[in-house]
Short mmCIF file of C-alpha atoms in Angstrom, two decimals:
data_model
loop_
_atom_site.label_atom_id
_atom_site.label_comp_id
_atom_site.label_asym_id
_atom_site.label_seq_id
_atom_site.Cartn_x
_atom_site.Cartn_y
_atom_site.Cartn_z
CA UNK A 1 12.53 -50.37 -15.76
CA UNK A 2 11.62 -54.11 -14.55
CA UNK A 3 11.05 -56.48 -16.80
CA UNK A 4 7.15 -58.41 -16.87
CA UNK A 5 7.20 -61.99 -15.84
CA UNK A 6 6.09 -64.22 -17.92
CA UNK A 7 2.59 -64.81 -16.09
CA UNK A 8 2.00 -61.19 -16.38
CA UNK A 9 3.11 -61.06 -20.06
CA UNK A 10 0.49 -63.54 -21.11
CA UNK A 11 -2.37 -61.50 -19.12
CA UNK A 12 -1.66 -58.66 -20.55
CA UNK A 13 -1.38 -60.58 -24.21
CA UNK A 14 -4.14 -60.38 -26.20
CA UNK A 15 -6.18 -63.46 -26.43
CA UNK A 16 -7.41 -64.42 -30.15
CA UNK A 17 -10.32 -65.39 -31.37
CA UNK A 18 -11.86 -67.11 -34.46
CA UNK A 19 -15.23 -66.67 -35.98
CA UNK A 20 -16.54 -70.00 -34.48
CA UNK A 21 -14.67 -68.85 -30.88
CA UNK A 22 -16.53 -65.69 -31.06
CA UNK A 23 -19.89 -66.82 -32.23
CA UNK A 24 -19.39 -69.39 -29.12
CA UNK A 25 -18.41 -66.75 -26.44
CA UNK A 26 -21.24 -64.20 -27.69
CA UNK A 27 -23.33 -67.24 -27.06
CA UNK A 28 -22.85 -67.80 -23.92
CA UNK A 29 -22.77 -64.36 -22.50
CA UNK A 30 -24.95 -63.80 -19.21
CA UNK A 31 -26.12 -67.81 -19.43
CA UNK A 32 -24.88 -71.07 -18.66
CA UNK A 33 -25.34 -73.95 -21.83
CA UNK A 34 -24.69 -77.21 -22.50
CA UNK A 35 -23.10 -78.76 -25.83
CA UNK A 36 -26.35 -79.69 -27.54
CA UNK A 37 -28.04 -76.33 -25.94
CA UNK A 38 -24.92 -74.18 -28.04
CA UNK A 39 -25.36 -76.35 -31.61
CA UNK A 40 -29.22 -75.54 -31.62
CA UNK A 41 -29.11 -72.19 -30.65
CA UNK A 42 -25.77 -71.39 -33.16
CA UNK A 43 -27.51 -73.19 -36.30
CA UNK A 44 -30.43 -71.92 -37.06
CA UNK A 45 -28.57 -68.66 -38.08
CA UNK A 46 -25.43 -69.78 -39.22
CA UNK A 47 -24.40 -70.31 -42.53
CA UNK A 48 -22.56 -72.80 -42.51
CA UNK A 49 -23.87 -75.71 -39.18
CA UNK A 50 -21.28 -76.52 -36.38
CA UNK A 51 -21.18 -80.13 -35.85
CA UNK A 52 -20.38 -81.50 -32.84
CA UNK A 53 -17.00 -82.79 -34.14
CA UNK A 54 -15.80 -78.84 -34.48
CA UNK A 55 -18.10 -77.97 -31.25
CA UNK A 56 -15.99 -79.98 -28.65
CA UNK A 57 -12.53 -78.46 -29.91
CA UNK A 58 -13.62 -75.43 -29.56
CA UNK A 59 -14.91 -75.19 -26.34
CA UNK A 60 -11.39 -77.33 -25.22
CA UNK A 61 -9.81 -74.14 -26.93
CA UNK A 62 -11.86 -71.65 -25.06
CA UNK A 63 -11.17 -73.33 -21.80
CA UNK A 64 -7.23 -74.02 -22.25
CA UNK A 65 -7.22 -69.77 -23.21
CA UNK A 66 -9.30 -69.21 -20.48
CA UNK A 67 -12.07 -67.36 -21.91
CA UNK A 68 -14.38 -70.22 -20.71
CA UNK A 69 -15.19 -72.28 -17.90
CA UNK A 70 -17.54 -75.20 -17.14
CA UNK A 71 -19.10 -76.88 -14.17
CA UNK A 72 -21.18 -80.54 -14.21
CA UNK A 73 -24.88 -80.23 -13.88
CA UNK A 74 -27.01 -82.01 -11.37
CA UNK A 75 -28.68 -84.37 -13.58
CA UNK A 76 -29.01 -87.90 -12.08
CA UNK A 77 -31.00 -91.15 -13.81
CA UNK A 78 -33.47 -89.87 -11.09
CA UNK A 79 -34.16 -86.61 -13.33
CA UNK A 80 -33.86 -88.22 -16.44
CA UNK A 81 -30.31 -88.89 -17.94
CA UNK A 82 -26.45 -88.26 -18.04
CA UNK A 83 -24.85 -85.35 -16.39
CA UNK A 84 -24.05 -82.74 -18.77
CA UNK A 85 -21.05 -79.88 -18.65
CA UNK A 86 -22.52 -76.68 -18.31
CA UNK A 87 -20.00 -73.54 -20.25
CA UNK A 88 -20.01 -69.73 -19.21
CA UNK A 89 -17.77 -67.08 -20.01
CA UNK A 90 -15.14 -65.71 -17.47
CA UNK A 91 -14.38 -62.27 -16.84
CA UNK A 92 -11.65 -62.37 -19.52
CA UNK A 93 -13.74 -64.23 -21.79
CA UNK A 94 -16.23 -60.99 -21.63
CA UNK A 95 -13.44 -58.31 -21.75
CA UNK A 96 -11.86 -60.42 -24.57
CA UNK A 97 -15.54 -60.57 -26.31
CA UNK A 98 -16.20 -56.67 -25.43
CA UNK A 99 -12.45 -55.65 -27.20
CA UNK A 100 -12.98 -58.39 -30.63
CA UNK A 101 -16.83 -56.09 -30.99
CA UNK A 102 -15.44 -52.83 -30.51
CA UNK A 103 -12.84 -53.45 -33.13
CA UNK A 104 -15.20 -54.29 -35.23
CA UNK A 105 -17.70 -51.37 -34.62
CA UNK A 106 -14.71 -49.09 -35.39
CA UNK A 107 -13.85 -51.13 -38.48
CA UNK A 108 -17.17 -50.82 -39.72
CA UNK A 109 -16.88 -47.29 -39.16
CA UNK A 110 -13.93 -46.49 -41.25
CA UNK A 111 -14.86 -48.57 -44.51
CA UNK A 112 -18.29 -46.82 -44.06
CA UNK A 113 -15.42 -43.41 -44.01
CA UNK A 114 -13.91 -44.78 -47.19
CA UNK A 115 -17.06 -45.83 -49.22
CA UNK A 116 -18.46 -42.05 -48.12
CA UNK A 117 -15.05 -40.49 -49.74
CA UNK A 118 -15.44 -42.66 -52.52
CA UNK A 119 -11.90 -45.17 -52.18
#
């Protein structure tokens, strides 16, 4: 039996995430936003509002796990202002995002199994 690298040991690790992370990630499935763009979309809903001060962490966080990824935009003072960085999910962002849900489906599941039996 061979023994996994060290590279391969942390793909194969799984990657956590907290609340904020995985409100974040759901987020920006499918779409490319910018910081401002996430805050007003997350807030509205959420009970308690992300501030910018938490925001910025977070998507550092994301990045450094590689769940996340950003490119600059192409805004110029031409088109009205400062370039902005635009975040999307990677590919192991989304499998990481697919396996946190499906946990929680199945989770749901089985206290819905123990409220039925009566525990």
């Amino acid at each position: 039996m061979f023994k996994k690298s060290q590279k391969e040991e942390e793909k194969t690790k799984p990657v956590k995430l907290s609340a904020m992370d995985e409100d974040i990630v759901t987020l920006l499935m499918g779409r490319e936003l910018y910081g401002l763009e996430i805050l007003d979309r997350l807030n509205p809903d959420r009970p308690i509002p992300l501030s910018f001060g938490s925001l910025y962490p977070a998507l550092n966080r994301l990045e450094k796990k590689g769940l996340i990824k950003w490119r600059w935009g192409d805004e110029s003072e031409e088109t009205g202002g400062a370039r902005r960085k635009y975040y999307r999910v990677t590919g192991l962002g989304a499998t990481t995002l697919h396996n946190v849900q499906r946990y929680r489906v199945l989770l749901v599941q089985r206290s819905g199994e123990t409220v039925l039996r009566g525990i």
